Coordinates of C-alpha atoms in Angstrom, one line a residue:
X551 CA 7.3 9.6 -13.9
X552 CA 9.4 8.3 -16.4
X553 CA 11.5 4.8 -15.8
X554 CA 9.1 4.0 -12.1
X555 CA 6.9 1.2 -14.0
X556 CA 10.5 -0.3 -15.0
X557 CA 12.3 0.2 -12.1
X558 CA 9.7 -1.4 -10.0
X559 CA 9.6 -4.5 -12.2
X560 CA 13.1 -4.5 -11.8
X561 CA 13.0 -4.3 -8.3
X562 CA 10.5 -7.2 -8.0
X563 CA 12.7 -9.2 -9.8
X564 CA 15.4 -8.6 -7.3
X565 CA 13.0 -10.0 -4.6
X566 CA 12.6 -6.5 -3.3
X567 CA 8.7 -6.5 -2.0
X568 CA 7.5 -2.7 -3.0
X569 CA 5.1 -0.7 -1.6
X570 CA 3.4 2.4 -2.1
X571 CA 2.1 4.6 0.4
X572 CA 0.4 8.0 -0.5
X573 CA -2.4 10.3 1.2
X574 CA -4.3 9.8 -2.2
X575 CA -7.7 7.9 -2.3
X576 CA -7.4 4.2 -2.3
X577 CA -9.3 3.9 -5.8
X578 CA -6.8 6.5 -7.4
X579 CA -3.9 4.2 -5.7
X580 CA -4.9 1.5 -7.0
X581 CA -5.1 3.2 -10.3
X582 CA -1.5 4.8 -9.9
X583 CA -0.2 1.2 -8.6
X584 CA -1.4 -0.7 -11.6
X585 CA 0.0 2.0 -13.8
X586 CA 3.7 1.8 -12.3
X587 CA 3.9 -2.1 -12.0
X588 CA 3.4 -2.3 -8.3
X589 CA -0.1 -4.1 -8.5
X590 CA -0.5 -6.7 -11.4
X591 CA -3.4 -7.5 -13.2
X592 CA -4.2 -10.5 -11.2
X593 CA -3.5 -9.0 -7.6
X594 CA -6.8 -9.4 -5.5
X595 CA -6.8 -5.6 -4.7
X596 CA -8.8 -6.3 -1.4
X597 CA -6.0 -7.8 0.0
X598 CA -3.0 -5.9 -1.5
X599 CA -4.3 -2.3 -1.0
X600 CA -5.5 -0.8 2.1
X601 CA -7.1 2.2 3.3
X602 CA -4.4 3.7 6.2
X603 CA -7.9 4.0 8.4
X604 CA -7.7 0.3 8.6
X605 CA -4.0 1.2 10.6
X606 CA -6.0 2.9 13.5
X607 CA -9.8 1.4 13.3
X608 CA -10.6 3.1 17.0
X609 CA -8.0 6.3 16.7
X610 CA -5.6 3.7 18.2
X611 CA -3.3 1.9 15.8
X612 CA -3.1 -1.9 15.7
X613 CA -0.7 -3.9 17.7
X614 CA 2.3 -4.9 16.6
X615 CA 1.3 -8.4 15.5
X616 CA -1.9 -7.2 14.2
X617 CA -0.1 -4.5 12.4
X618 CA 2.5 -7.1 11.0
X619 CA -0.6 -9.9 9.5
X620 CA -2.3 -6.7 7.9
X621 CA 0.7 -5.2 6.1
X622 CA 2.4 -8.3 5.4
X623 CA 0.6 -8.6 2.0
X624 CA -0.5 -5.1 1.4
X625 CA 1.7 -3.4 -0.9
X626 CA -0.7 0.0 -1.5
X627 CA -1.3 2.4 1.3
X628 CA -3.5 4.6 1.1
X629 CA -4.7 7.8 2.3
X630 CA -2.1 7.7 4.9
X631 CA -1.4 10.8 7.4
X632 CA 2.3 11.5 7.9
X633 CA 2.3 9.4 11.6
X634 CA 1.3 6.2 9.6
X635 CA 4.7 6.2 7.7
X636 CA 7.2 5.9 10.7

């Protein structure tokens, strides 16, 4: 969409940290996320995107504190089901 790769930068720049979380693939996230500013050139895309699965590795999600290391750096969610985004 129009004005989304500047807003984001702008928002960055405001020291807001943001994140994208979507039901799409994670290589098409990454794709979209590099497109709209939220993933730079340099990111280490290992560590800054995430497939949702990685939320819930037995069915059962992470606890809280492993939840909170995993998606403290991650800024790309992907192919997330709708309970993953409360």
């Amino acid at each position: 969409r129009d004005g989304v790769p500047e807003s984001v930068v702008a928002a960055r720049g405001a020291g807001i940290r943001v994140v994208m979380i979507t039901g799409d693939y994670l290589k098409t996230a990454i794709a979209i996320a590099h497109n709209v500013n939220i993933l730079q050139p340099d990111d280490d895309e290992a560590l800054a995107a995430v497939d949702c699965a990685r939320l819930r590795p037995d069915g059962q999600y992470l606890s809280h504190t492993d939840m909170d290391l995993l998606t403290s750096c991650v800024r790309v969610f992907a192919r997330a089901k709708p309970e993953d985004k409360l």
